[in-house]
PDB file of C-alpha atoms and ligand atoms in Angstrom:
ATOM      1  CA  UNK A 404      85.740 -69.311  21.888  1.00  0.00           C
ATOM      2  CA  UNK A 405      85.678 -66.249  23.941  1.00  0.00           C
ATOM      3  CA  UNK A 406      83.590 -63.992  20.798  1.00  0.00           C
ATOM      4  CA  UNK A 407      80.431 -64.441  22.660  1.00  0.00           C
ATOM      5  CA  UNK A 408      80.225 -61.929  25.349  1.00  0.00           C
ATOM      6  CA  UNK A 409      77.197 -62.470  28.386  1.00  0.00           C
ATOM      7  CA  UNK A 410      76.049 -59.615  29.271  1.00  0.00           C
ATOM      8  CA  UNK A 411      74.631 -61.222  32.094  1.00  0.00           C
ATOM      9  CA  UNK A 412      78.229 -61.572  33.576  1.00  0.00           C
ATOM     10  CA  UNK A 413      79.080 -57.930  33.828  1.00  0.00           C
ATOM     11  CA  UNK A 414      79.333 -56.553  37.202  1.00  0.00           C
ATOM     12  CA  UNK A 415      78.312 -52.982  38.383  1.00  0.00           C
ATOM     13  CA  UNK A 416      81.501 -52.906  40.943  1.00  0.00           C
ATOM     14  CA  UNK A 417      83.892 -52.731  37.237  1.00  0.00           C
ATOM     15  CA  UNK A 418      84.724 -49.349  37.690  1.00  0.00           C
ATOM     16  CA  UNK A 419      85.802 -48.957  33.823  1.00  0.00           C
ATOM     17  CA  UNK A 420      82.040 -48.789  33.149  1.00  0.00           C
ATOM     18  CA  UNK A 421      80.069 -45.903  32.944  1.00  0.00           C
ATOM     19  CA  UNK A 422      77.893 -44.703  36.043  1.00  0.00           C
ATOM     20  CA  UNK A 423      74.842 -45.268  33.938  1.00  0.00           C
ATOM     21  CA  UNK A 424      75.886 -48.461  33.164  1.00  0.00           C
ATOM     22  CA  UNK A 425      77.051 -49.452  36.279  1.00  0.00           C
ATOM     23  CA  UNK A 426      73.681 -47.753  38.292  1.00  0.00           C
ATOM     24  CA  UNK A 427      71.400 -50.300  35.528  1.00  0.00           C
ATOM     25  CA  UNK A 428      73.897 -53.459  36.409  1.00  0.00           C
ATOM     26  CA  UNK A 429      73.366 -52.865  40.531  1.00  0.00           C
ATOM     27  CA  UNK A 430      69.576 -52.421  39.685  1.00  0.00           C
ATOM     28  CA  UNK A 431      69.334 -55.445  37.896  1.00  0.00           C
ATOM     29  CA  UNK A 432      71.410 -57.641  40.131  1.00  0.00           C
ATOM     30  CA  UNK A 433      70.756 -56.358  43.573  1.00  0.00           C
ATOM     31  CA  UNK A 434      67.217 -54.582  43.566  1.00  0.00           C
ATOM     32  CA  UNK A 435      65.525 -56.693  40.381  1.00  0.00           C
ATOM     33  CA  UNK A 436      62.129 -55.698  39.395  1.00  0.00           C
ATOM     34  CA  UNK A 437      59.852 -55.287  42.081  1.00  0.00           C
ATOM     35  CA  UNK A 438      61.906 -54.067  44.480  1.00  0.00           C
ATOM     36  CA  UNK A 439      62.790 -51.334  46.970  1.00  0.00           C
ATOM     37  CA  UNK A 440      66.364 -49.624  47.817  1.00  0.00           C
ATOM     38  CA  UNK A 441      67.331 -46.560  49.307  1.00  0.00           C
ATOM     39  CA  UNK A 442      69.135 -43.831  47.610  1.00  0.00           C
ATOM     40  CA  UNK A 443      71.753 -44.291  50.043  1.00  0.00           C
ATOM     41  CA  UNK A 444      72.747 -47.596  49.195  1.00  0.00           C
ATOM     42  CA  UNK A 445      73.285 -46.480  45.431  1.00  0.00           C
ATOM     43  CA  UNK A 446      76.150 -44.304  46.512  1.00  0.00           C
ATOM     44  CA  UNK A 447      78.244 -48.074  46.930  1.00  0.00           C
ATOM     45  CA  UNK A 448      77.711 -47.682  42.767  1.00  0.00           C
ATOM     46  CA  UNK A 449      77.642 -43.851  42.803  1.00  0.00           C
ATOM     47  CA  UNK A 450      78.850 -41.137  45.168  1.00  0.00           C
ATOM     48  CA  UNK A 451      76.882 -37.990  45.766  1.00  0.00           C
ATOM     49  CA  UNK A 452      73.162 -37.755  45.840  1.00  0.00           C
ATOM     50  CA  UNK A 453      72.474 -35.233  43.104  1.00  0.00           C
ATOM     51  CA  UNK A 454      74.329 -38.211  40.410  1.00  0.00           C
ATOM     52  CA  UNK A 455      72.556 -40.714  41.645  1.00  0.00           C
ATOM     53  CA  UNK A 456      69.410 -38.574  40.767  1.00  0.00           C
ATOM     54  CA  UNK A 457      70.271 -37.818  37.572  1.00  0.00           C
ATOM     55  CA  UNK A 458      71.451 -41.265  36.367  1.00  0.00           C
ATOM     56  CA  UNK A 459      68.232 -42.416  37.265  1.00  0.00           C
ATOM     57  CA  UNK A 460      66.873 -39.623  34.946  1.00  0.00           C
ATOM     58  CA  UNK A 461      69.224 -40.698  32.570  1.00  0.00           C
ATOM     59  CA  UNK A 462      67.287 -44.049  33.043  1.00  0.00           C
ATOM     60  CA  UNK A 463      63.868 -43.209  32.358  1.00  0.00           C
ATOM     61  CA  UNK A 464      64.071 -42.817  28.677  1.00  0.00           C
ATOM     62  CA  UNK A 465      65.192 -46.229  28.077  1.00  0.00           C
ATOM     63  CA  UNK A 466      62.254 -47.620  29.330  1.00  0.00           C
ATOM     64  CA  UNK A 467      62.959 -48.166  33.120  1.00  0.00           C
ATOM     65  CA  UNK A 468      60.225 -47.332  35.805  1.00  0.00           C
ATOM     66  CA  UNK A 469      61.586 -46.035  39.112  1.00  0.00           C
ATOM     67  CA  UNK A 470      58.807 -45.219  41.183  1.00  0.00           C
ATOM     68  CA  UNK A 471      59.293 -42.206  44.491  1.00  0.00           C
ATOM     69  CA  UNK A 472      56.736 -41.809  47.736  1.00  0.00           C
ATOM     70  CA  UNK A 473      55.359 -39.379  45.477  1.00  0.00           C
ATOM     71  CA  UNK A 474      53.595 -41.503  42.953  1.00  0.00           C
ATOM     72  CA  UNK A 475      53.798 -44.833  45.790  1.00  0.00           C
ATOM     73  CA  UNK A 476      52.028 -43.637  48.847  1.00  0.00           C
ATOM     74  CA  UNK A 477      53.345 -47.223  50.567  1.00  0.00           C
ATOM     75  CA  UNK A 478      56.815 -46.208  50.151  1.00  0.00           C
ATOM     76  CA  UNK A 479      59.096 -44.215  53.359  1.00  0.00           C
ATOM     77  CA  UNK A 480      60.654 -40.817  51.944  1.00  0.00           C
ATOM     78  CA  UNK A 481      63.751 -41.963  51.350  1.00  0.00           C
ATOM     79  CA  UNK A 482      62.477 -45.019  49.548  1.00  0.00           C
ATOM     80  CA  UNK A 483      62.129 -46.137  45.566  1.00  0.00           C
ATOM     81  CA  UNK A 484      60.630 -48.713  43.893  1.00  0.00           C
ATOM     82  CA  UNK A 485      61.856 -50.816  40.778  1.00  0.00           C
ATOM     83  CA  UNK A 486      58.944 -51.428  38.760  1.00  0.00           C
ATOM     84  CA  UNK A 487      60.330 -52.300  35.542  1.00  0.00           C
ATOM     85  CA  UNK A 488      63.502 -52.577  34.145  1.00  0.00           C
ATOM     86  CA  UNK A 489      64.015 -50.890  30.417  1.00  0.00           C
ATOM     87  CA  UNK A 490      66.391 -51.638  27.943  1.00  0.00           C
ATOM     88  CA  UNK A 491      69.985 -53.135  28.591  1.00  0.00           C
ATOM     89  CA  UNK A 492      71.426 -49.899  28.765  1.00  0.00           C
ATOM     90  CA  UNK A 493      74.537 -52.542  29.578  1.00  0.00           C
ATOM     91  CA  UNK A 494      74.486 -54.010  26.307  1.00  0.00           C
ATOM     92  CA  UNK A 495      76.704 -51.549  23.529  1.00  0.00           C
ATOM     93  CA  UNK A 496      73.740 -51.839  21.282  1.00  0.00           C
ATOM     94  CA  UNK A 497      71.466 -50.440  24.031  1.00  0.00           C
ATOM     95  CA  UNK A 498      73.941 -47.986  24.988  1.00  0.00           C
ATOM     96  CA  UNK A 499      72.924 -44.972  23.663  1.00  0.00           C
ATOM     97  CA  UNK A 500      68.889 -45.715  24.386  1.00  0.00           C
ATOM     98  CA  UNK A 501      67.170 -43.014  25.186  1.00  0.00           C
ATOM     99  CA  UNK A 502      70.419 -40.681  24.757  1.00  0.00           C
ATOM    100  CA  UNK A 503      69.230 -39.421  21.834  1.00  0.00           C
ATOM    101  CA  UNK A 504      70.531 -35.417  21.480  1.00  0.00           C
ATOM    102  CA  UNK A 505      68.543 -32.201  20.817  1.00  0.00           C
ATOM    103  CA  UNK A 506      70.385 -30.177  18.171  1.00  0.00           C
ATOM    104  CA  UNK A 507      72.267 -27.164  18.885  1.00  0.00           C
ATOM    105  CA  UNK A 508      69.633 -26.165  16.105  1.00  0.00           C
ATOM    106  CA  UNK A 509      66.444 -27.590  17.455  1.00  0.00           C
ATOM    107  CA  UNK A 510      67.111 -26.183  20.830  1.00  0.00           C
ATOM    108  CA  UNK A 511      67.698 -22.090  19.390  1.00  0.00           C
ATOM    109  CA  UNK A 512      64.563 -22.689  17.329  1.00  0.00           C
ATOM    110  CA  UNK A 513      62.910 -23.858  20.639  1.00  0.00           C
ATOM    111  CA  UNK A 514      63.969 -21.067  22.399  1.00  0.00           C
ATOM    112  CA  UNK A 515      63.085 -18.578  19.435  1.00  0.00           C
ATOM    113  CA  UNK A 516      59.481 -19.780  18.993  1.00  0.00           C
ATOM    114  CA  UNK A 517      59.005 -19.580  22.874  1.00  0.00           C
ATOM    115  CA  UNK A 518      60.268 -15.999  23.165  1.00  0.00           C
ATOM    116  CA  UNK A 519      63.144 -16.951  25.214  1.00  0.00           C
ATOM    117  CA  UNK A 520      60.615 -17.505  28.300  1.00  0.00           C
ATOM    118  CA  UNK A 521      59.847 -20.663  30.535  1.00  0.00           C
ATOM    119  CA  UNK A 522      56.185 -21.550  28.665  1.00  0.00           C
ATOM    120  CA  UNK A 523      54.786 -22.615  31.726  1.00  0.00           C
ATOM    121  CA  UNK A 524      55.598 -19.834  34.070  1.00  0.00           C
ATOM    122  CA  UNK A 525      56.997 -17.529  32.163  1.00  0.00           C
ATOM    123  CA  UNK A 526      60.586 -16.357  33.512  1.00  0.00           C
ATOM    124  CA  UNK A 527      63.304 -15.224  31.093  1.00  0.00           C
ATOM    125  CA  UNK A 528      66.583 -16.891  31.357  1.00  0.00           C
ATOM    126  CA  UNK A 529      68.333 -15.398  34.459  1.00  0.00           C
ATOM    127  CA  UNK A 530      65.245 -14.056  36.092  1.00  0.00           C
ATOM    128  CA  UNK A 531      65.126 -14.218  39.638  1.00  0.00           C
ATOM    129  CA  UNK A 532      62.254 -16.091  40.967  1.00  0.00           C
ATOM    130  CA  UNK A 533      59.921 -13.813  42.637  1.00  0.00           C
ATOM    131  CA  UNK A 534      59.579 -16.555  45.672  1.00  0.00           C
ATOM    132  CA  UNK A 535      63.393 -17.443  45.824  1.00  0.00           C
ATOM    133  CA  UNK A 536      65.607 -13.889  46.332  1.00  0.00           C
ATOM    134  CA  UNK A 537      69.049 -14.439  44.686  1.00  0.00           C
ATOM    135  CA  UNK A 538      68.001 -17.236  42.046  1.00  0.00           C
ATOM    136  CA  UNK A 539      68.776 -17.342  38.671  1.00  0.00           C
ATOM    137  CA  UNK A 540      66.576 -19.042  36.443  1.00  0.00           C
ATOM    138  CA  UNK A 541      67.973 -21.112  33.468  1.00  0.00           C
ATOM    139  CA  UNK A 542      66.206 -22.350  30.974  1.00  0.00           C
ATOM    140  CA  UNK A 543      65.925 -26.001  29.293  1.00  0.00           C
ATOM    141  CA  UNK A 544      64.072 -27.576  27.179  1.00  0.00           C
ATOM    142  CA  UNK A 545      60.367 -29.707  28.129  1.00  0.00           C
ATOM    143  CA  UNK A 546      58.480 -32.487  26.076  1.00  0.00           C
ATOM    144  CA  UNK A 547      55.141 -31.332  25.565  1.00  0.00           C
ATOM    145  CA  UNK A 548      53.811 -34.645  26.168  1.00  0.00           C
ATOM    146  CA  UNK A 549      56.041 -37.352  28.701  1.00  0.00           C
ATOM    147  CA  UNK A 550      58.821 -38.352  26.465  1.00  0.00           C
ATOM    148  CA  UNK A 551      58.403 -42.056  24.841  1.00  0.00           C
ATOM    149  CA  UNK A 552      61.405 -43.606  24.253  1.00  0.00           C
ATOM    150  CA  UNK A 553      63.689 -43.169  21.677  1.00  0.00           C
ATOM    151  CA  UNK A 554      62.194 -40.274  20.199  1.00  0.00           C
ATOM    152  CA  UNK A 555      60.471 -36.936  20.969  1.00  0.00           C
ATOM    153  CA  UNK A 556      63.638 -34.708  20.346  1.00  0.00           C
ATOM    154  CA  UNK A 557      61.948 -32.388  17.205  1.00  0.00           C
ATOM    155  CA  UNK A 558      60.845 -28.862  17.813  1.00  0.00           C
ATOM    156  CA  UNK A 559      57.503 -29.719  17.725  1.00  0.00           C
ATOM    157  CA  UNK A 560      58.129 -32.040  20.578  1.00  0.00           C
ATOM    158  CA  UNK A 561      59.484 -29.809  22.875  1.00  0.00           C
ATOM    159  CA  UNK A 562      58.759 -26.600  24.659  1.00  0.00           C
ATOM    160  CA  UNK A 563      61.358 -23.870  26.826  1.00  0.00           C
ATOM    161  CA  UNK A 564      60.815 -24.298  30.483  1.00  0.00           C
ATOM    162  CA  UNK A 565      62.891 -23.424  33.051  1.00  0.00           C
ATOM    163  CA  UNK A 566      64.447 -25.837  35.398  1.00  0.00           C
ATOM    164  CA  UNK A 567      62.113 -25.376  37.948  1.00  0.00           C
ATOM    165  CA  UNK A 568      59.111 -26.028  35.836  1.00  0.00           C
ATOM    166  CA  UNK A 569      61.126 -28.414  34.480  1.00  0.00           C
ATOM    167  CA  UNK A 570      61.566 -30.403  37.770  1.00  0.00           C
ATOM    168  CA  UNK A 571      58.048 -29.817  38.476  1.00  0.00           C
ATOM    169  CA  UNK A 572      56.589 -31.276  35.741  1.00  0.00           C
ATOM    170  CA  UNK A 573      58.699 -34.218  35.959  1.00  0.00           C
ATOM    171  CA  UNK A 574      57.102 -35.169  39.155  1.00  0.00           C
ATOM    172  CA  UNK A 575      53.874 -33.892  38.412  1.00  0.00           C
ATOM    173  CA  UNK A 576      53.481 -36.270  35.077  1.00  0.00           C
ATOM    174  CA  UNK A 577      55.391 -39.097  37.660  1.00  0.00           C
ATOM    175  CA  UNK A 578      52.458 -38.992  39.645  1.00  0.00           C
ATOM    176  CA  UNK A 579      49.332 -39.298  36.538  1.00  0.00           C
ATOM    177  CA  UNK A 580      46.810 -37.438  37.988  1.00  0.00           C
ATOM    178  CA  UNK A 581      43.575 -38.905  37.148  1.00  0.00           C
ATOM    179  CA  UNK A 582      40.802 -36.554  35.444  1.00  0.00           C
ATOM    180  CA  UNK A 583      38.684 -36.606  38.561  1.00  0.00           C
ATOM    181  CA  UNK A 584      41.809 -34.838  40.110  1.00  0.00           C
ATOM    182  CA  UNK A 585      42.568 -32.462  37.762  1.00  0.00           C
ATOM    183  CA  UNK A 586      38.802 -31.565  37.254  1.00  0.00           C
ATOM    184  CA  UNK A 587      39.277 -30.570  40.885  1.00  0.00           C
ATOM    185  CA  UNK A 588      41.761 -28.269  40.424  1.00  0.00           C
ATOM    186  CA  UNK A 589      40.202 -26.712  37.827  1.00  0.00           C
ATOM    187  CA  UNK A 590      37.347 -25.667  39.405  1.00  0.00           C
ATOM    188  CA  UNK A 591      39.278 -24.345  42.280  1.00  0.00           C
ATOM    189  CA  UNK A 592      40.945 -21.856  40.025  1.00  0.00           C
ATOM    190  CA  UNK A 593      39.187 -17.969  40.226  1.00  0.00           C
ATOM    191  CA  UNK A 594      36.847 -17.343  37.502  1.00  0.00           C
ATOM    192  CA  UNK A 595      39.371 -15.093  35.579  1.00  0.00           C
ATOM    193  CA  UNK A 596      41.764 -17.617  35.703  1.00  0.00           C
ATOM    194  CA  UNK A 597      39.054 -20.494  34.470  1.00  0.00           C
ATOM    195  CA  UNK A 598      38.222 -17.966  31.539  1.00  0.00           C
ATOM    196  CA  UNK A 599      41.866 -18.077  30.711  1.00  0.00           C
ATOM    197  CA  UNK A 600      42.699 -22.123  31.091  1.00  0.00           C
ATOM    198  CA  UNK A 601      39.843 -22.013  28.563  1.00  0.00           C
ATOM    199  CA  UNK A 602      41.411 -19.876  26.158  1.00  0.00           C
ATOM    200  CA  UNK A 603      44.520 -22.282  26.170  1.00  0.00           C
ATOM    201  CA  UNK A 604      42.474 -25.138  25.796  1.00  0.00           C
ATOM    202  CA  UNK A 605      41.112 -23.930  23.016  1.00  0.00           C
ATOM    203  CA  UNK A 606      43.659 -23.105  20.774  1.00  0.00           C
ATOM    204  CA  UNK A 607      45.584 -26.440  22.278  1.00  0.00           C
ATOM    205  CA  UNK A 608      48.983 -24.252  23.789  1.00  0.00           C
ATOM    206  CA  UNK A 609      49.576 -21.834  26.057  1.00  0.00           C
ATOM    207  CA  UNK A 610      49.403 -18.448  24.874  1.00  0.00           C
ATOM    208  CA  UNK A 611      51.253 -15.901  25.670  1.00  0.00           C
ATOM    209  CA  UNK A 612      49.608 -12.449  25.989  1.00  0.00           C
ATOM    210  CA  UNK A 613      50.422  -9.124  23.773  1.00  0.00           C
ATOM    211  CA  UNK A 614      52.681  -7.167  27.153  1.00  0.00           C
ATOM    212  CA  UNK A 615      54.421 -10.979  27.694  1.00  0.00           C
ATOM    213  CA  UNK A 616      55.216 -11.107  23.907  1.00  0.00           C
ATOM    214  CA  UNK A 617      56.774  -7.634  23.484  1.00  0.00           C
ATOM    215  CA  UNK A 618      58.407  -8.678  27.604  1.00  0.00           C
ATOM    216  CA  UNK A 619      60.112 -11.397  25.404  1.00  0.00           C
ATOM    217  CA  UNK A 620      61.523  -9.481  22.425  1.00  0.00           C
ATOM    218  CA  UNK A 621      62.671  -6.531  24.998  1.00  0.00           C
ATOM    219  CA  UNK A 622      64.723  -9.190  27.337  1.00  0.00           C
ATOM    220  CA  UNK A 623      66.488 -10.124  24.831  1.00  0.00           C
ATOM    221  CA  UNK A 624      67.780  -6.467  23.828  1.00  0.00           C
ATOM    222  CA  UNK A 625      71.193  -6.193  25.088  1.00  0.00           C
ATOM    223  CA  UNK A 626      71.558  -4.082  28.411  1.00  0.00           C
ATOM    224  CA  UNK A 627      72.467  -0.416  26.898  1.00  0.00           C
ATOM    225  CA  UNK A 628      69.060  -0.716  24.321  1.00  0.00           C
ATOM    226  CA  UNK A 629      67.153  -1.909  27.097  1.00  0.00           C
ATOM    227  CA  UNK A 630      67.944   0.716  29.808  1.00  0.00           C
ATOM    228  CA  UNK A 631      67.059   3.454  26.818  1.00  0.00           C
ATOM    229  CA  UNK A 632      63.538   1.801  26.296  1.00  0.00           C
ATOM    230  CA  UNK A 633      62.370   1.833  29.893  1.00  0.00           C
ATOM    231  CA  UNK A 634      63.454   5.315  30.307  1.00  0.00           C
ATOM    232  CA  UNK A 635      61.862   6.339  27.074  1.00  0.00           C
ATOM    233  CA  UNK A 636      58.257   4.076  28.502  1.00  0.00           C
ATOM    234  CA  UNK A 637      58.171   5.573  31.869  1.00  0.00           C
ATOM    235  CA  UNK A 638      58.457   8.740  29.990  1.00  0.00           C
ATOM    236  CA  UNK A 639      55.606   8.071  27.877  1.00  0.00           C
ATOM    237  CA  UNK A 640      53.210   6.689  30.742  1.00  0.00           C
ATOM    238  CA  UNK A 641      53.911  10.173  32.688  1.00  0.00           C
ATOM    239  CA  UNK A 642      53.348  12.048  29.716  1.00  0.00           C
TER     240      UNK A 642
HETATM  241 ZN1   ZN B 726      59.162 -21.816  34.704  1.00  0.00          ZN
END
């Protein structure tokens, strides 16, 4: 008596549970699959709207399916859409799903083999963006292919990005673009640029090209050795 434990009974208003817990219990008892809530009515589980964000990140890995406007034309804006609900993330055996943790190691080799540089648009860790006067970019680490659950946390697995990318890709692989679409954009880029989506294709990664490579290796020269070097190259392009 009292060793069996339903899971089914735990409520997401217990406030000794964790917000991911408690975010998966409200989903499951008050939206259920197939349903639609606003972000605004998680913040009874959760306050603030950038936690309520990222526990539903925290989410996707174990398997859930939270759909946006952005891959659900139907939906308002403000609107999301329960599609499938994952693993009992309330369950202690389900816990951890999904949670799996990239090695202080992993991530420096990472972060080595990439140069130190977002792969996808190249920044170096606090870079401003060109577009965005007074940002600092920060870099994190990408899945080179959407993450499946449970696994996906080798260095072959991953790539540097920086948050931005990071972000962007995230919605980008939400919404699946068919080939038709892509195909589109592909043909829209300049011929140049064509020639050089080719050249990735080709050897399967993005390349990065000889100035970007030695860009890399210089950034990461502390300030003093750095300031030396671009005196010593503007010397040597005047020369
Ligand atoms: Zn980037």
């Amino acid at each position: 008596m009292g060793e069996h434990v339903s899971y089914d009974e735990l409520d997401w208003r217990d406030e000794s549970l964790g917000a991911r817990v408690r975010v998966a219990l409200w989903l499951r008892d008050e939206v259920g699959e197939g349903g639609i809530f606003h972000k605004q009515e998680m913040r009874a589980v959760i306050k603030g709207t950038e936690q309520v964000d990222r526990r539903m990140r925290d989410l996707r890995p174990a398997g859930w399916l939270i759909r946006t406007y952005r891959d659900k034309p139907s939906l308002q804006p403000d609107q999301l859409y329960l599609e499938k609900i994952g693993q009992p993330v309330w369950d202690p055996e389900h816990r951890a799903a999904g949670l799996r943790q990239i090695s202080a190691k992993v991530r420096r080799a990472v972060y080595e083999k990439d140069g130190h540089m977002c792969r996808r648009c190249g920044i170096a860790a606090g870079e401003e963006y060109a577009d965005e006067p007074g940002s600092r970019a920060r870099l994190t680490l990408g899945h080179v292919t959407p993450r499946k659950h449970g696994g996906g946390v080798e260095a072959a697995d991953l790539i540097t990005e920086c948050a931005r990318c990071n972000e962007m890709v995230r919605h980008l692989t939400g919404v699946q673009m068919n080939a038709e679409q892509v195909w589109d954009r592909m043909t829209a880029l300049s011929g140049p640029n064509m020639k050089l989506l080719m050249d990735w294709i080709a050897v399967d990664r993005r390349h990065l090209g000889k100035a970007e490579e030695v860009w890399a290796l210089y950034r990461q020269l502390p300030a003093e050795a750095r300031g030396k070097l671009a005196g010593d190259l503007e010397h040597l392009l005047k020369s």
